[in-house]
mmCIF file of N, CA and C in Angstrom:
data_model
loop_
_atom_site.group_PDB
_atom_site.id
_atom_site.type_symbol
_atom_site.label_atom_id
_atom_site.label_comp_id
_atom_site.label_asym_id
_atom_site.label_seq_id
_atom_site.Cartn_x
_atom_site.Cartn_y
_atom_site.Cartn_z
ATOM 1 N N MET A 599 14.426 8.292 -18.137
ATOM 2 C CA MET A 599 14.268 7.983 -19.356
ATOM 3 C C MET A 599 13.012 7.206 -18.924
ATOM 4 N N THR A 600 11.807 7.787 -19.707
ATOM 5 C CA THR A 600 10.802 6.609 -19.363
ATOM 6 C C THR A 600 10.509 6.017 -20.387
ATOM 7 N N LEU A 601 9.503 4.800 -20.756
ATOM 8 C CA LEU A 601 9.032 3.712 -22.035
ATOM 9 C C LEU A 601 8.345 4.710 -22.610
ATOM 10 N N SER A 602 8.339 4.500 -23.799
ATOM 11 C CA SER A 602 7.816 4.964 -24.756
ATOM 12 C C SER A 602 6.882 3.743 -25.138
ATOM 13 N N ARG A 603 5.654 3.662 -25.945
ATOM 14 C CA ARG A 603 4.733 3.228 -26.598
ATOM 15 C C ARG A 603 5.561 2.156 -27.672
ATOM 16 N N GLY A 604 5.155 0.831 -27.825
ATOM 17 C CA GLY A 604 6.049 -0.039 -28.879
ATOM 18 C C GLY A 604 6.253 -1.125 -28.280
ATOM 19 N N ILE A 605 6.838 -1.828 -29.281
ATOM 20 C CA ILE A 605 7.053 -3.957 -29.157
ATOM 21 C C ILE A 605 8.406 -3.780 -28.513
ATOM 22 N N TYR A 606 8.748 -4.993 -28.044
ATOM 23 C CA TYR A 606 9.605 -5.274 -26.626
ATOM 24 C C TYR A 606 9.763 -6.988 -26.494
ATOM 25 N N LEU A 607 10.672 -6.720 -26.506
ATOM 26 C CA LEU A 607 11.487 -8.648 -26.011
ATOM 27 C C LEU A 607 11.622 -8.022 -24.388
ATOM 28 N N ILE A 608 10.946 -8.902 -23.342
ATOM 29 C CA ILE A 608 11.130 -8.420 -21.629
ATOM 30 C C ILE A 608 11.931 -9.678 -21.827
ATOM 31 N N HIS A 609 13.089 -9.685 -20.787
ATOM 32 C CA HIS A 609 14.278 -11.167 -20.588
ATOM 33 C C HIS A 609 14.769 -10.317 -19.603
ATOM 34 N N ASN A 610 14.973 -10.806 -18.467
ATOM 35 C CA ASN A 610 15.682 -11.296 -17.166
ATOM 36 C C ASN A 610 17.544 -10.546 -17.306
ATOM 37 N N ALA A 611 17.681 -9.565 -16.647
ATOM 38 C CA ALA A 611 18.670 -9.127 -16.724
ATOM 39 C C ALA A 611 19.850 -10.202 -16.273
ATOM 40 N N GLY A 612 19.536 -11.309 -15.893
ATOM 41 C CA GLY A 612 20.052 -12.034 -15.062
ATOM 42 C C GLY A 612 20.781 -12.869 -16.037
ATOM 43 N N VAL A 613 19.784 -13.494 -16.181
ATOM 44 C CA VAL A 613 20.119 -15.071 -17.333
ATOM 45 C C VAL A 613 19.052 -14.971 -18.850
ATOM 46 N N PRO A 614 19.670 -15.906 -19.835
ATOM 47 C CA PRO A 614 19.061 -15.347 -20.649
ATOM 48 C C PRO A 614 17.779 -15.937 -21.058
ATOM 49 N N VAL A 615 17.022 -15.572 -20.501
ATOM 50 C CA VAL A 615 15.007 -16.103 -20.507
ATOM 51 C C VAL A 615 14.335 -15.117 -20.741
ATOM 52 N N ALA A 616 13.500 -14.920 -21.475
ATOM 53 C CA ALA A 616 12.602 -14.079 -21.742
ATOM 54 C C ALA A 616 10.956 -14.484 -21.017
ATOM 55 N N MET A 617 9.989 -13.221 -20.885
ATOM 56 C CA MET A 617 8.767 -13.566 -21.110
ATOM 57 C C MET A 617 8.336 -14.240 -22.161
ATOM 58 N N ASP A 618 6.977 -15.672 -21.656
ATOM 59 C CA ASP A 618 7.181 -15.853 -23.203
ATOM 60 C C ASP A 618 5.544 -16.390 -22.827
ATOM 61 N N LEU A 619 4.927 -16.206 -24.122
ATOM 62 C CA LEU A 619 3.340 -16.602 -23.265
ATOM 63 C C LEU A 619 3.359 -17.880 -23.772
ATOM 64 N N TYR A 620 2.973 -19.042 -22.910
ATOM 65 C CA TYR A 620 2.909 -20.380 -23.264
ATOM 66 C C TYR A 620 2.050 -21.058 -24.717
ATOM 67 N N GLY A 621 2.780 -21.146 -25.159
ATOM 68 C CA GLY A 621 2.792 -22.045 -26.570
ATOM 69 C C GLY A 621 1.975 -20.595 -27.881
ATOM 70 N N GLY A 622 2.101 -19.628 -27.104
ATOM 71 C CA GLY A 622 1.468 -18.098 -27.713
ATOM 72 C C GLY A 622 0.099 -18.843 -27.636
ATOM 73 N N SER A 623 -0.733 -19.266 -27.035
ATOM 74 C CA SER A 623 -2.062 -19.616 -26.681
ATOM 75 C C SER A 623 -3.258 -18.489 -26.340
ATOM 76 N N SER A 624 -3.887 -17.889 -26.665
ATOM 77 C CA SER A 624 -4.926 -16.389 -26.779
ATOM 78 C C SER A 624 -5.862 -17.123 -25.666
ATOM 79 N N ALA A 625 -6.247 -19.003 -25.057
ATOM 80 C CA ALA A 625 -6.740 -19.142 -24.150
ATOM 81 C C ALA A 625 -6.480 -17.874 -22.480
ATOM 82 N N ASP A 626 -7.242 -17.486 -22.133
ATOM 83 C CA ASP A 626 -7.420 -17.001 -20.813
ATOM 84 C C ASP A 626 -6.531 -18.102 -19.710
ATOM 85 N N SER A 627 -5.848 -17.148 -19.082
ATOM 86 C CA SER A 627 -5.525 -18.018 -18.067
ATOM 87 C C SER A 627 -4.474 -18.783 -18.290
ATOM 88 N N THR A 628 -3.461 -18.558 -19.741
ATOM 89 C CA THR A 628 -2.713 -18.948 -19.983
ATOM 90 C C THR A 628 -0.808 -18.305 -19.125
ATOM 91 N N LYS A 629 -0.340 -19.485 -18.855
ATOM 92 C CA LYS A 629 0.786 -19.168 -18.292
ATOM 93 C C LYS A 629 1.875 -18.259 -19.190
ATOM 94 N N ILE A 630 2.620 -17.177 -18.323
ATOM 95 C CA ILE A 630 3.546 -16.518 -18.743
ATOM 96 C C ILE A 630 4.858 -17.220 -18.129
ATOM 97 N N THR A 631 5.814 -17.891 -18.868
ATOM 98 C CA THR A 631 6.431 -18.488 -18.092
ATOM 99 C C THR A 631 8.307 -17.596 -19.049
ATOM 100 N N GLY A 632 9.530 -18.332 -18.436
ATOM 101 C CA GLY A 632 10.975 -17.762 -18.625
ATOM 102 C C GLY A 632 10.640 -18.860 -19.865
ATOM 103 N N TRP A 633 11.395 -18.139 -20.801
ATOM 104 C CA TRP A 633 11.488 -19.415 -21.741
ATOM 105 C C TRP A 633 13.294 -18.845 -22.572
ATOM 106 N N LYS A 634 14.295 -19.377 -22.988
ATOM 107 C CA LYS A 634 15.361 -19.085 -23.333
ATOM 108 C C LYS A 634 15.097 -17.936 -24.716
ATOM 109 N N PHE A 635 15.676 -16.902 -24.961
ATOM 110 C CA PHE A 635 15.670 -16.679 -26.318
ATOM 111 C C PHE A 635 16.362 -16.390 -27.160
ATOM 112 N N SER A 636 16.511 -16.589 -28.081
ATOM 113 C CA SER A 636 17.683 -16.186 -29.525
ATOM 114 C C SER A 636 18.530 -14.490 -29.666
ATOM 115 N N ASP A 637 19.167 -14.252 -30.196
ATOM 116 C CA ASP A 637 19.465 -13.375 -30.633
ATOM 117 C C ASP A 637 19.184 -12.882 -31.879
ATOM 118 N N THR A 638 19.025 -14.158 -32.891
ATOM 119 C CA THR A 638 18.903 -14.145 -34.023
ATOM 120 C C THR A 638 17.658 -14.287 -34.482
ATOM 121 N N THR A 639 17.277 -15.367 -33.877
ATOM 122 C CA THR A 639 15.235 -15.755 -34.447
ATOM 123 C C THR A 639 14.537 -14.911 -33.642
ATOM 124 N N ILE A 640 13.504 -14.511 -34.155
ATOM 125 C CA ILE A 640 12.436 -14.225 -33.278
ATOM 126 C C ILE A 640 11.342 -14.597 -33.015
ATOM 127 N N ASN A 641 11.173 -15.170 -31.704
ATOM 128 C CA ASN A 641 9.875 -16.058 -31.346
ATOM 129 C C ASN A 641 8.927 -15.546 -30.952
ATOM 130 N N TRP A 642 7.788 -15.056 -31.598
ATOM 131 C CA TRP A 642 6.134 -14.250 -31.378
ATOM 132 C C TRP A 642 5.706 -14.678 -30.002
ATOM 133 N N ASN A 643 6.095 -15.647 -29.548
ATOM 134 C CA ASN A 643 5.536 -15.743 -28.062
ATOM 135 C C ASN A 643 5.824 -14.678 -27.006
ATOM 136 N N GLN A 644 7.081 -14.087 -27.384
ATOM 137 C CA GLN A 644 7.925 -13.489 -26.783
ATOM 138 C C GLN A 644 7.721 -12.018 -26.924
ATOM 139 N N LEU A 645 7.544 -11.562 -27.334
ATOM 140 C CA LEU A 645 7.049 -9.786 -28.288
ATOM 141 C C LEU A 645 5.679 -9.566 -27.703
ATOM 142 N N TRP A 646 5.889 -8.209 -27.109
ATOM 143 C CA TRP A 646 4.430 -7.821 -26.086
ATOM 144 C C TRP A 646 4.821 -6.213 -26.498
ATOM 145 N N LEU A 647 3.033 -5.857 -26.424
ATOM 146 C CA LEU A 647 3.053 -4.381 -26.932
ATOM 147 C C LEU A 647 2.878 -3.829 -25.252
ATOM 148 N N VAL A 648 3.656 -2.707 -25.454
ATOM 149 C CA VAL A 648 3.608 -1.958 -23.901
ATOM 150 C C VAL A 648 3.133 -0.633 -24.255
ATOM 151 N N GLU A 649 2.081 -0.568 -23.611
ATOM 152 C CA GLU A 649 1.473 0.951 -23.714
ATOM 153 C C GLU A 649 0.981 1.347 -22.228
ATOM 154 N N PRO A 650 1.431 3.139 -22.568
ATOM 155 C CA PRO A 650 1.166 3.179 -21.477
ATOM 156 C C PRO A 650 -0.492 4.172 -20.893
ATOM 157 N N VAL A 651 -0.396 3.725 -19.789
ATOM 158 C CA VAL A 651 -1.756 4.003 -19.308
ATOM 159 C C VAL A 651 -2.286 5.526 -19.241
ATOM 160 N N ASN A 652 -3.787 5.559 -19.071
ATOM 161 C CA ASN A 652 -3.997 7.383 -19.436
ATOM 162 C C ASN A 652 -3.736 7.919 -17.502
ATOM 163 N N ASP A 653 -3.200 9.007 -17.248
ATOM 164 C CA ASP A 653 -3.053 9.555 -16.221
ATOM 165 C C ASP A 653 -2.513 8.687 -15.119
ATOM 166 N N LYS A 654 -1.203 7.712 -15.129
ATOM 167 C CA LYS A 654 -1.093 7.371 -14.414
ATOM 168 C C LYS A 654 0.482 7.284 -14.669
ATOM 169 N N ALA A 655 1.575 7.861 -13.968
ATOM 170 C CA ALA A 655 2.689 7.970 -14.541
ATOM 171 C C ALA A 655 3.355 6.527 -14.298
ATOM 172 N N ASP A 656 4.426 6.499 -15.428
ATOM 173 C CA ASP A 656 5.209 5.030 -15.672
ATOM 174 C C ASP A 656 4.429 3.885 -15.743
ATOM 175 N N THR A 657 2.716 3.503 -15.314
ATOM 176 C CA THR A 657 2.544 2.802 -15.951
ATOM 177 C C THR A 657 1.464 2.373 -17.076
ATOM 178 N N PHE A 658 1.973 0.871 -17.162
ATOM 179 C CA PHE A 658 1.442 0.787 -18.689
ATOM 180 C C PHE A 658 0.718 -0.702 -19.095
ATOM 181 N N THR A 659 0.351 -1.188 -19.837
ATOM 182 C CA THR A 659 -0.593 -2.465 -20.070
ATOM 183 C C THR A 659 0.519 -3.238 -21.027
ATOM 184 N N VAL A 660 0.770 -4.558 -20.961
ATOM 185 C CA VAL A 660 1.466 -5.135 -21.687
ATOM 186 C C VAL A 660 0.937 -6.397 -22.564
ATOM 187 N N ARG A 661 1.158 -6.396 -23.505
ATOM 188 C CA ARG A 661 -0.338 -7.218 -24.578
ATOM 189 C C ARG A 661 0.655 -7.890 -25.376
ATOM 190 N N SER A 662 0.162 -9.133 -25.538
ATOM 191 C CA SER A 662 0.860 -10.387 -26.349
ATOM 192 C C SER A 662 0.732 -10.149 -27.923
ATOM 193 N N ILE A 663 1.762 -9.502 -28.259
ATOM 194 C CA ILE A 663 1.557 -9.529 -30.078
ATOM 195 C C ILE A 663 0.978 -10.625 -31.181
ATOM 196 N N ILE A 664 1.034 -12.065 -30.289
ATOM 197 C CA ILE A 664 0.767 -13.066 -31.101
ATOM 198 C C ILE A 664 -0.500 -13.815 -30.723
ATOM 199 N N ALA A 665 -1.220 -13.172 -29.669
ATOM 200 C CA ALA A 665 -2.706 -13.672 -28.801
ATOM 201 C C ALA A 665 -3.382 -12.399 -28.892
ATOM 202 N N GLY A 666 -2.937 -11.179 -28.127
ATOM 203 C CA GLY A 666 -3.486 -9.945 -28.114
ATOM 204 C C GLY A 666 -4.101 -10.198 -26.395
ATOM 205 N N THR A 667 -3.964 -11.072 -25.667
ATOM 206 C CA THR A 667 -4.254 -10.644 -24.485
ATOM 207 C C THR A 667 -3.057 -10.018 -23.652
ATOM 208 N N TYR A 668 -3.363 -10.224 -22.295
ATOM 209 C CA TYR A 668 -2.217 -9.014 -21.381
ATOM 210 C C TYR A 668 -1.919 -9.247 -20.395
ATOM 211 N N MET A 669 -1.012 -9.339 -20.346
ATOM 212 C CA MET A 669 -0.476 -9.659 -18.736
ATOM 213 C C MET A 669 -0.676 -9.510 -17.639
ATOM 214 N N ASP A 670 -1.545 -10.586 -17.186
ATOM 215 C CA ASP A 670 -2.200 -10.216 -15.928
ATOM 216 C C ASP A 670 -1.965 -11.189 -14.515
ATOM 217 N N LEU A 671 -1.656 -10.305 -13.463
ATOM 218 C CA LEU A 671 -1.367 -10.938 -12.006
ATOM 219 C C LEU A 671 -2.913 -11.725 -11.856
ATOM 220 N N THR A 672 -2.244 -13.331 -11.729
ATOM 221 C CA THR A 672 -4.070 -14.084 -11.360
ATOM 222 C C THR A 672 -4.331 -13.726 -10.213
ATOM 223 N N GLY A 673 -5.886 -13.581 -10.169
ATOM 224 C CA GLY A 673 -6.562 -12.516 -9.240
ATOM 225 C C GLY A 673 -6.361 -11.738 -8.347
ATOM 226 N N SER A 674 -5.394 -10.577 -8.622
ATOM 227 C CA SER A 674 -4.345 -10.010 -8.003
ATOM 228 C C SER A 674 -3.931 -10.277 -6.219
ATOM 229 N N ASN A 675 -3.609 -11.297 -6.532
ATOM 230 C CA ASN A 675 -2.664 -12.065 -5.311
ATOM 231 C C ASN A 675 -1.211 -11.737 -5.403
ATOM 232 N N PRO A 676 -0.814 -11.013 -4.031
ATOM 233 C CA PRO A 676 -0.092 -10.532 -3.732
ATOM 234 C C PRO A 676 0.897 -11.891 -3.399
ATOM 235 N N GLU A 677 0.756 -12.804 -3.126
ATOM 236 C CA GLU A 677 1.394 -13.492 -2.931
ATOM 237 C C GLU A 677 2.383 -14.204 -3.599
ATOM 238 N N ASN A 678 3.861 -14.303 -2.820
ATOM 239 C CA ASN A 678 4.878 -14.736 -3.799
ATOM 240 C C ASN A 678 3.976 -16.373 -4.306
ATOM 241 N N GLY A 679 5.242 -16.160 -6.039
ATOM 242 C CA GLY A 679 4.988 -17.416 -6.624
ATOM 243 C C GLY A 679 3.420 -17.253 -7.370
ATOM 244 N N THR A 680 2.875 -16.024 -7.467
ATOM 245 C CA THR A 680 1.405 -16.116 -7.934
ATOM 246 C C THR A 680 2.041 -15.673 -9.506
ATOM 247 N N PRO A 681 1.650 -16.902 -10.319
ATOM 248 C CA PRO A 681 1.720 -16.743 -11.646
ATOM 249 C C PRO A 681 0.945 -15.524 -12.463
ATOM 250 N N ILE A 682 1.951 -15.335 -13.771
ATOM 251 C CA ILE A 682 1.790 -14.046 -14.728
ATOM 252 C C ILE A 682 0.726 -14.948 -15.641
ATOM 253 N N ILE A 683 -0.544 -14.439 -15.952
ATOM 254 C CA ILE A 683 -1.033 -15.066 -17.516
ATOM 255 C C ILE A 683 -1.104 -14.420 -18.088
ATOM 256 N N GLY A 684 -2.049 -14.662 -19.313
ATOM 257 C CA GLY A 684 -1.904 -14.124 -20.440
ATOM 258 C C GLY A 684 -3.684 -13.986 -20.622
ATOM 259 N N TYR A 685 -4.778 -12.703 -19.961
ATOM 260 C CA TYR A 685 -5.738 -12.642 -20.502
ATOM 261 C C TYR A 685 -6.813 -11.974 -21.244
ATOM 262 N N GLN A 686 -7.568 -11.781 -21.492
ATOM 263 C CA GLN A 686 -8.235 -10.803 -22.252
ATOM 264 C C GLN A 686 -8.526 -9.529 -21.199
ATOM 265 N N LYS A 687 -8.474 -8.590 -22.105
ATOM 266 C CA LYS A 687 -8.399 -6.854 -21.093
ATOM 267 C C LYS A 687 -9.681 -7.267 -20.467
ATOM 268 N N THR A 688 -9.242 -6.631 -18.796
ATOM 269 C CA THR A 688 -10.490 -6.167 -18.104
ATOM 270 C C THR A 688 -10.295 -4.884 -17.604
ATOM 271 N N GLY A 689 -8.914 -4.097 -17.844
ATOM 272 C CA GLY A 689 -8.812 -3.128 -17.541
ATOM 273 C C GLY A 689 -9.358 -2.611 -15.887
ATOM 274 N N ASN A 690 -8.721 -3.961 -15.305
ATOM 275 C CA ASN A 690 -8.605 -3.617 -13.941
ATOM 276 C C ASN A 690 -6.741 -3.695 -13.348
ATOM 277 N N PRO A 691 -6.614 -3.414 -12.285
ATOM 278 C CA PRO A 691 -5.202 -2.732 -12.070
ATOM 279 C C PRO A 691 -4.049 -3.895 -11.840
ATOM 280 N N ASN A 692 -4.627 -5.301 -11.966
ATOM 281 C CA ASN A 692 -3.860 -6.281 -12.321
ATOM 282 C C ASN A 692 -3.384 -6.750 -13.368
ATOM 283 N N GLN A 693 -3.637 -5.818 -14.688
ATOM 284 C CA GLN A 693 -2.913 -5.821 -15.611
ATOM 285 C C GLN A 693 -2.499 -4.745 -15.822
ATOM 286 N N GLU A 694 -2.269 -3.952 -14.783
ATOM 287 C CA GLU A 694 -0.802 -2.716 -15.048
ATOM 288 C C GLU A 694 0.460 -3.046 -14.483
ATOM 289 N N TRP A 695 0.952 -2.775 -14.898
ATOM 290 C CA TRP A 695 2.325 -2.531 -14.329
ATOM 291 C C TRP A 695 3.565 -1.345 -14.593
ATOM 292 N N VAL A 696 3.492 -0.929 -13.342
ATOM 293 C CA VAL A 696 4.806 0.115 -13.525
ATOM 294 C C VAL A 696 6.363 -0.278 -13.885
ATOM 295 N N ILE A 697 6.439 0.355 -14.715
ATOM 296 C CA ILE A 697 7.732 0.078 -15.385
ATOM 297 C C ILE A 697 8.645 1.200 -15.402
ATOM 298 N N LYS A 698 9.928 0.788 -14.159
ATOM 299 C CA LYS A 698 11.182 2.076 -14.341
ATOM 300 C C LYS A 698 12.157 1.370 -13.974
ATOM 301 N N HIS A 699 12.964 1.969 -14.045
ATOM 302 C CA HIS A 699 14.545 2.032 -14.273
ATOM 303 C C HIS A 699 14.895 1.420 -13.115
ATOM 304 N N SER A 700 15.781 0.642 -12.920
ATOM 305 C CA SER A 700 16.381 -0.162 -12.059
ATOM 306 C C SER A 700 17.567 0.701 -11.597
ATOM 307 N N ALA A 701 18.408 0.746 -10.538
ATOM 308 C CA ALA A 701 19.084 1.619 -9.593
ATOM 309 C C ALA A 701 20.425 1.456 -10.967
ATOM 310 N N ASP A 702 20.911 0.821 -11.501
ATOM 311 C CA ASP A 702 21.751 0.692 -12.686
ATOM 312 C C ASP A 702 21.801 1.444 -13.819
ATOM 313 N N ASN A 703 20.007 2.063 -13.981
ATOM 314 C CA ASN A 703 19.780 2.741 -14.854
ATOM 315 C C ASN A 703 19.985 2.187 -16.774
ATOM 316 N N LYS A 704 20.149 0.579 -16.970
ATOM 317 C CA LYS A 704 20.249 0.083 -17.893
ATOM 318 C C LYS A 704 19.440 -0.355 -17.954
ATOM 319 N N SER A 705 18.146 -1.529 -16.638
ATOM 320 C CA SER A 705 17.453 -2.109 -16.793
ATOM 321 C C SER A 705 16.766 -1.761 -16.548
ATOM 322 N N TYR A 706 15.219 -2.317 -16.369
ATOM 323 C CA TYR A 706 14.253 -2.354 -15.690
ATOM 324 C C TYR A 706 13.564 -3.060 -14.454
ATOM 325 N N LYS A 707 12.559 -2.842 -13.737
ATOM 326 C CA LYS A 707 12.095 -3.695 -12.498
ATOM 327 C C LYS A 707 10.207 -3.369 -13.113
ATOM 328 N N MET A 708 9.695 -4.063 -12.991
ATOM 329 C CA MET A 708 8.036 -4.381 -13.227
ATOM 330 C C MET A 708 7.336 -4.647 -12.392
ATOM 331 N N LYS A 709 6.227 -3.687 -11.857
ATOM 332 C CA LYS A 709 5.594 -3.672 -10.390
ATOM 333 C C LYS A 709 4.190 -3.884 -10.747
ATOM 334 N N ASN A 710 3.709 -4.767 -10.251
ATOM 335 C CA ASN A 710 2.170 -4.925 -10.423
ATOM 336 C C ASN A 710 1.395 -3.257 -9.839
ATOM 337 N N ASN A 711 0.650 -2.803 -10.491
ATOM 338 C CA ASN A 711 0.214 -2.056 -10.035
ATOM 339 C C ASN A 711 -1.054 -2.339 -8.792
ATOM 340 N N ALA A 712 -1.571 -3.252 -9.157
ATOM 341 C CA ALA A 712 -2.706 -3.593 -7.991
ATOM 342 C C ALA A 712 -2.288 -3.838 -6.668
ATOM 343 N N THR A 713 -0.640 -4.846 -6.823
ATOM 344 C CA THR A 713 -0.315 -5.506 -5.820
ATOM 345 C C THR A 713 0.918 -4.886 -5.030
ATOM 346 N N GLY A 714 1.058 -4.324 -6.169
ATOM 347 C CA GLY A 714 2.840 -4.041 -5.618
ATOM 348 C C GLY A 714 4.033 -4.863 -5.230
ATOM 349 N N THR A 715 3.671 -6.270 -5.961
ATOM 350 C CA THR A 715 4.555 -7.058 -6.208
ATOM 351 C C THR A 715 5.516 -6.962 -7.375
ATOM 352 N N PHE A 716 6.707 -7.832 -7.684
ATOM 353 C CA PHE A 716 7.366 -7.079 -8.846
ATOM 354 C C PHE A 716 7.489 -8.774 -9.379
ATOM 355 N N ALA A 717 7.066 -8.494 -10.714
ATOM 356 C CA ALA A 717 7.739 -9.610 -11.871
ATOM 357 C C ALA A 717 8.925 -10.324 -11.837
ATOM 358 N N ASP A 718 9.207 -11.446 -11.341
ATOM 359 C CA ASP A 718 10.823 -12.145 -11.459
ATOM 360 C C ASP A 718 10.703 -13.745 -11.816
ATOM 361 N N LEU A 719 11.723 -14.484 -11.562
ATOM 362 C CA LEU A 719 12.213 -15.881 -12.129
ATOM 363 C C LEU A 719 12.139 -16.306 -11.123
ATOM 364 N N TYR A 720 10.318 -16.649 -10.055
ATOM 365 C CA TYR A 720 10.382 -17.290 -8.768
ATOM 366 C C TYR A 720 10.706 -19.019 -8.846
ATOM 367 N N ASN A 721 11.533 -19.090 -7.712
ATOM 368 C CA ASN A 721 12.329 -20.121 -7.557
ATOM 369 C C ASN A 721 13.887 -20.727 -8.454
ATOM 370 N N GLY A 722 13.783 -19.025 -8.980
ATOM 371 C CA GLY A 722 14.948 -19.547 -10.299
ATOM 372 C C GLY A 722 15.457 -18.580 -10.277
ATOM 373 N N ASP A 723 15.355 -17.608 -9.440
ATOM 374 C CA ASP A 723 15.580 -16.070 -9.507
ATOM 375 C C ASP A 723 16.716 -15.714 -8.255
ATOM 376 N N VAL A 724 18.142 -15.841 -9.108
ATOM 377 C CA VAL A 724 19.568 -16.188 -8.141
ATOM 378 C C VAL A 724 19.564 -14.004 -7.286
ATOM 379 N N LEU A 725 18.727 -13.313 -8.151
ATOM 380 C CA LEU A 725 18.782 -11.959 -8.027
ATOM 381 C C LEU A 725 17.798 -11.200 -6.910
ATOM 382 N N GLY A 726 17.470 -12.361 -6.201
ATOM 383 C CA GLY A 726 16.295 -11.619 -5.600
ATOM 384 C C GLY A 726 15.030 -10.995 -5.780
ATOM 385 N N ASN A 727 14.236 -10.840 -5.231
ATOM 386 C CA ASN A 727 12.978 -10.519 -5.466
ATOM 387 C C ASN A 727 13.030 -9.065 -6.259
ATOM 388 N N GLY A 728 12.173 -9.214 -7.306
ATOM 389 C CA GLY A 728 12.214 -7.202 -8.160
ATOM 390 C C GLY A 728 13.499 -7.742 -9.483
ATOM 391 N N ALA A 729 13.786 -8.747 -9.311
ATOM 392 C CA ALA A 729 14.821 -8.422 -10.274
ATOM 393 C C ALA A 729 14.834 -8.263 -11.806
ATOM 394 N N GLU A 730 15.870 -7.294 -11.939
ATOM 395 C CA GLU A 730 16.019 -6.803 -13.050
ATOM 396 C C GLU A 730 15.729 -6.779 -14.251
ATOM 397 N N THR A 731 15.115 -6.271 -15.149
ATOM 398 C CA THR A 731 14.483 -7.159 -16.762
ATOM 399 C C THR A 731 14.829 -5.831 -17.393
ATOM 400 N N ASN A 732 15.109 -6.021 -18.857
ATOM 401 C CA ASN A 732 15.548 -5.782 -19.985
ATOM 402 C C ASN A 732 14.647 -5.892 -20.581
ATOM 403 N N LEU A 733 14.091 -4.887 -21.441
ATOM 404 C CA LEU A 733 13.096 -4.536 -22.451
ATOM 405 C C LEU A 733 13.578 -4.125 -23.220
ATOM 406 N N GLU A 734 13.550 -4.801 -24.514
ATOM 407 C CA GLU A 734 14.438 -4.264 -25.939
ATOM 408 C C GLU A 734 13.576 -4.191 -26.915
ATOM 409 N N ARG A 735 13.261 -2.614 -27.422
ATOM 410 C CA ARG A 735 12.748 -2.423 -27.906
ATOM 411 C C ARG A 735 12.470 -3.014 -29.758
ATOM 412 N N ILE A 736 11.801 -3.733 -30.141
ATOM 413 C CA ILE A 736 12.013 -4.415 -31.455
ATOM 414 C C ILE A 736 11.560 -3.520 -32.430
ATOM 415 N N TYR A 737 10.295 -2.928 -32.441
ATOM 416 C CA TYR A 737 9.822 -2.147 -33.539
ATOM 417 C C TYR A 737 8.854 -1.045 -32.777
ATOM 418 N N ASN A 738 8.979 0.108 -33.257
ATOM 419 C CA ASN A 738 8.260 1.250 -32.871
ATOM 420 C C ASN A 738 7.147 1.327 -33.790
ATOM 421 N N GLU A 739 5.636 1.786 -32.725
ATOM 422 C CA GLU A 739 4.639 1.890 -33.725
ATOM 423 C C GLU A 739 4.579 3.610 -33.360
#
């Protein structure tokens, strides 16, 4: 099953943190961090519009609902620890994410299309590179 366009909460499958646009800022280069999420309260900094990229299988852009900026791997840098940031739309592959089911078929892995590196919790990820991520659909568009 592939993802469809929709609004998602993107959180780590192993620990209770979600991808959070720091402060909900629309400024370019705002860091996307791991931040505790609540099952009962919506945090708008943690909601993302996931949209398929035309003619690229399993490839998506991920846009902040609150700020309108796109999830962007800083400078297309493939090094571990490179920050994922919010940035205005550029159309470059560092703003495209290949999102596929993990082997458990319950969670997903997010791989940057420009570098082939995975989104994970740097220096806090007990599960290893490319930690599984859960995408919970919040709203269908």
